[in-house]
Amino acid sequence: MYKKEEIPVIEPKDIIIGNVDAPVTITEFIDYESEKCVQAHEIVKEVMQTFSGKINFNFRHFPLVKIHQRAHKAAEAAIGAAQEGKFLEMHETLLKNRRHLGTITLKSYAKEVGVTSKSFLNDLINSKYGWFVQDDLKHGIDLGVRDVPAFFINGEKFEGNITSKSLSRFISDALKKRKIKKAA
């Protein structure tokens, strides 16, 4: 009897961009169709450079499906790409093309970023990663997320207008707190 080998799935909570041992983790809940998320991503890239090696990012999915019908499937595509180490490339592509996120288009984006899985389209159609997106949604709701983008820095919710300056200040404070804890 043939036994199918189960391949473990890399979950969104395990997708870390940057130094995995960094003292500060920034979790961002996003929706790939949101203009505000596209704008915030430019700030995220700037902050990643400024605090290189000191922070890492964990992108979680919070598709606002009542207004963005394709965001859920786009989040699944990002998780699918992550299985081949192509999360960041797919993430950037999805944000750049937020108005064009149909299933067939998602497959072509995956190919563009280097995803080689022959089952990628099938996985999307069958919602292989749908439960992981739902887990992210539930986690976000449990944390009080109501809109995107939503940022948490070492578990503490970032409130206010997202600018490079305000986010950098919050990160600097988090780094200081970590140094104080280590010294104690």
CSV table of C-alpha atoms in Angstrom, one decimal:
chain,number,residue,atom,x,y,z
A,1,MET,CA,0.0,0.0,0.0
A,2,TYR,CA,1.3,3.4,-1.0
A,3,LYS,CA,1.6,5.9,1.8
A,4,LYS,CA,1.7,9.6,0.8
A,5,GLU,CA,4.4,11.6,2.5
A,6,GLU,CA,3.1,14.5,4.5
A,7,ILE,CA,5.1,17.7,3.8
A,8,PRO,CA,4.9,20.1,6.7
A,9,VAL,CA,3.5,23.5,5.8
A,10,ILE,CA,5.4,26.7,6.8
A,11,GLU,CA,2.8,28.7,8.6
A,12,PRO,CA,2.5,32.6,8.5
A,13,LYS,CA,3.6,32.8,12.1
A,14,ASP,CA,6.8,31.1,11.2
A,15,ILE,CA,7.7,33.4,8.3
A,16,ILE,CA,10.2,35.8,9.6
A,17,ILE,CA,11.9,38.5,7.5
A,18,GLY,CA,15.2,39.8,8.8
A,19,ASN,CA,17.4,38.6,11.7
A,20,VAL,CA,15.4,35.8,13.4
A,21,ASP,CA,17.4,36.5,16.6
A,22,ALA,CA,16.7,40.2,16.6
A,23,PRO,CA,15.5,41.7,19.9
A,24,VAL,CA,12.5,43.4,18.3
A,25,THR,CA,9.8,41.6,16.3
A,26,ILE,CA,7.3,43.6,14.3
A,27,THR,CA,4.1,41.8,13.4
A,28,GLU,CA,2.0,43.5,10.7
A,29,PHE,CA,-1.5,42.4,9.7
A,30,ILE,CA,-2.1,43.2,6.1
A,31,ASP,CA,-4.6,43.0,3.2
A,32,TYR,CA,-3.1,42.7,-0.2
A,33,GLU,CA,-5.8,44.9,-1.8
A,34,SER,CA,-5.5,47.7,0.7
A,35,GLU,CA,-3.9,51.0,-0.6
A,36,LYS,CA,-3.0,51.8,3.0
A,37,CYS,CA,-1.0,48.5,3.3
A,38,VAL,CA,0.8,49.4,0.1
A,39,GLN,CA,1.8,52.8,1.5
A,40,ALA,CA,2.8,51.3,4.9
A,41,HIS,CA,5.0,48.8,3.1
A,42,GLU,CA,7.2,51.6,1.8
A,43,ILE,CA,7.6,52.7,5.5
A,44,VAL,CA,8.3,49.1,6.5
A,45,LYS,CA,11.1,48.8,3.9
A,46,GLU,CA,12.7,52.0,5.2
A,47,VAL,CA,12.5,50.9,8.8
A,48,MET,CA,14.0,47.5,7.9
A,49,GLN,CA,17.0,49.3,6.5
A,50,THR,CA,17.3,51.7,9.4
A,51,PHE,CA,17.2,49.0,12.0
A,52,SER,CA,18.9,46.3,10.0
A,53,GLY,CA,19.9,43.3,12.2
A,54,LYS,CA,18.0,44.7,15.2
A,55,ILE,CA,14.4,43.9,14.1
A,56,ASN,CA,12.5,41.3,12.2
A,57,PHE,CA,9.1,41.3,10.6
A,58,ASN,CA,6.3,38.8,10.7
A,59,PHE,CA,3.6,39.5,8.1
A,60,ARG,CA,0.2,38.1,9.0
A,61,HIS,CA,-2.9,38.1,6.9
A,62,PHE,CA,-6.0,40.0,7.7
A,63,PRO,CA,-8.0,40.2,4.4
A,64,LEU,CA,-11.0,42.5,4.7
A,65,VAL,CA,-13.2,40.2,2.5
A,66,LYS,CA,-16.3,42.3,2.7
A,67,ILE,CA,-14.6,45.0,0.6
A,68,HIS,CA,-11.6,43.1,-0.9
A,69,GLN,CA,-12.9,39.8,-2.3
A,70,ARG,CA,-9.5,38.7,-3.7
A,71,ALA,CA,-7.3,39.5,-0.7
A,72,HIS,CA,-7.9,36.1,0.9
A,73,LYS,CA,-6.8,34.2,-2.2
A,74,ALA,CA,-3.8,36.5,-2.5
A,75,ALA,CA,-2.8,35.7,1.1
A,76,GLU,CA,-3.0,32.0,0.3
A,77,ALA,CA,-0.7,32.6,-2.7
A,78,ALA,CA,1.8,34.3,-0.4
A,79,ILE,CA,1.8,31.4,1.9
A,80,GLY,CA,2.1,29.0,-1.0
A,81,ALA,CA,5.2,31.0,-2.3
A,82,ALA,CA,6.6,30.9,1.3
A,83,GLN,CA,6.8,27.1,1.0
A,84,GLU,CA,9.6,27.6,-1.5
A,85,GLY,CA,11.3,30.5,0.3
A,86,LYS,CA,9.7,33.1,-2.0
A,87,PHE,CA,7.4,34.8,0.5
A,88,LEU,CA,9.0,38.3,0.4
A,89,GLU,CA,9.2,38.3,-3.4
A,90,MET,CA,5.5,37.3,-3.7
A,91,HIS,CA,4.5,39.7,-0.9
A,92,GLU,CA,6.2,42.6,-2.9
A,93,THR,CA,4.6,41.5,-6.1
A,94,LEU,CA,1.1,41.2,-4.6
A,95,LEU,CA,1.3,44.7,-3.1
A,96,LYS,CA,2.6,46.2,-6.3
A,97,ASN,CA,-0.3,44.6,-8.3
A,98,ARG,CA,-3.1,45.0,-5.7
A,99,ARG,CA,-5.7,45.6,-8.3
A,100,HIS,CA,-5.0,42.5,-10.3
A,101,LEU,CA,-5.2,39.5,-7.9
A,102,GLY,CA,-7.3,36.9,-9.8
A,103,THR,CA,-6.4,33.3,-9.3
A,104,ILE,CA,-4.8,32.8,-12.7
A,105,THR,CA,-2.9,36.0,-12.3
A,106,LEU,CA,-1.6,34.8,-8.9
A,107,LYS,CA,-0.2,31.8,-10.6
A,108,SER,CA,1.7,33.9,-13.1
A,109,TYR,CA,3.0,36.1,-10.3
A,110,ALA,CA,4.2,32.9,-8.6
A,111,LYS,CA,6.1,31.9,-11.7
A,112,GLU,CA,7.6,35.3,-12.1
A,113,VAL,CA,9.0,35.2,-8.5
A,114,GLY,CA,10.5,31.8,-9.0
A,115,VAL,CA,7.9,29.4,-7.5
A,116,THR,CA,8.3,26.1,-9.3
A,117,SER,CA,5.6,23.9,-7.7
A,118,LYS,CA,3.5,22.2,-10.3
A,119,SER,CA,0.6,22.1,-7.7
A,120,PHE,CA,0.6,25.9,-7.0
A,121,LEU,CA,-2.6,26.6,-9.0
A,122,ASN,CA,-4.3,23.5,-7.7
A,123,ASP,CA,-3.4,24.4,-4.1
A,124,LEU,CA,-5.0,27.9,-4.7
A,125,ILE,CA,-8.1,26.5,-6.2
A,126,ASN,CA,-8.5,23.9,-3.4
A,127,SER,CA,-7.6,26.5,-0.7
A,128,LYS,CA,-4.8,24.4,0.7
A,129,TYR,CA,-3.6,27.4,2.7
A,130,GLY,CA,-7.0,28.9,3.5
A,131,TRP,CA,-7.1,27.7,7.1
A,132,PHE,CA,-3.8,29.4,7.7
A,133,VAL,CA,-5.3,32.7,6.5
A,134,GLN,CA,-8.3,32.0,8.8
A,135,ASP,CA,-5.9,31.4,11.7
A,136,ASP,CA,-4.3,34.8,11.1
A,137,LEU,CA,-7.7,36.5,10.9
A,138,LYS,CA,-8.7,34.9,14.2
A,139,HIS,CA,-5.4,35.8,15.8
A,140,GLY,CA,-5.8,39.4,14.6
A,141,ILE,CA,-9.4,39.7,15.9
A,142,ASP,CA,-8.2,38.3,19.3
A,143,LEU,CA,-5.6,41.0,19.4
A,144,GLY,CA,-8.2,43.7,18.6
A,145,VAL,CA,-7.3,44.3,14.9
A,146,ARG,CA,-10.2,46.0,13.1
A,147,ASP,CA,-8.4,47.6,10.2
A,148,VAL,CA,-5.2,47.2,8.2
A,149,PRO,CA,-2.4,47.8,8.4
A,150,ALA,CA,-2.0,47.0,12.1
A,151,PHE,CA,1.4,46.8,13.7
A,152,PHE,CA,2.5,45.1,16.9
A,153,ILE,CA,6.0,45.6,18.2
A,154,ASN,CA,7.1,42.8,20.6
A,155,GLY,CA,3.4,42.2,21.2
A,156,GLU,CA,2.5,45.8,21.9
A,157,LYS,CA,0.0,47.4,19.6
A,158,PHE,CA,1.3,50.5,17.7
A,159,GLU,CA,-1.4,53.2,17.8
A,160,GLY,CA,-1.5,56.3,15.7
A,161,ASN,CA,-0.6,57.5,12.3
A,162,ILE,CA,2.0,55.2,10.6
A,163,THR,CA,5.0,57.3,9.5
A,164,SER,CA,8.6,56.4,9.3
A,165,LYS,CA,9.3,58.7,12.2
A,166,SER,CA,6.6,57.4,14.5
A,167,LEU,CA,7.3,53.7,13.8
A,168,SER,CA,11.1,54.3,14.3
A,169,ARG,CA,10.4,56.0,17.6
A,170,PHE,CA,8.3,53.0,18.8
A,171,ILE,CA,11.0,50.6,17.6
A,172,SER,CA,13.7,52.6,19.4
A,173,ASP,CA,11.6,52.5,22.6
A,174,ALA,CA,11.2,48.7,22.2
A,175,LEU,CA,15.0,48.3,21.8
A,176,LYS,CA,15.6,50.4,24.9
A,177,LYS,CA,13.2,48.2,26.9
A,178,ARG,CA,15.0,45.1,25.7
A,179,LYS,CA,18.4,46.6,26.9
A,180,ILE,CA,16.9,47.5,30.3
A,181,LYS,CA,15.6,43.9,30.7
A,182,LYS,CA,19.0,42.4,29.8
A,183,ALA,CA,20.8,44.7,32.2
A,184,ALA,CA,18.4,43.8,35.1
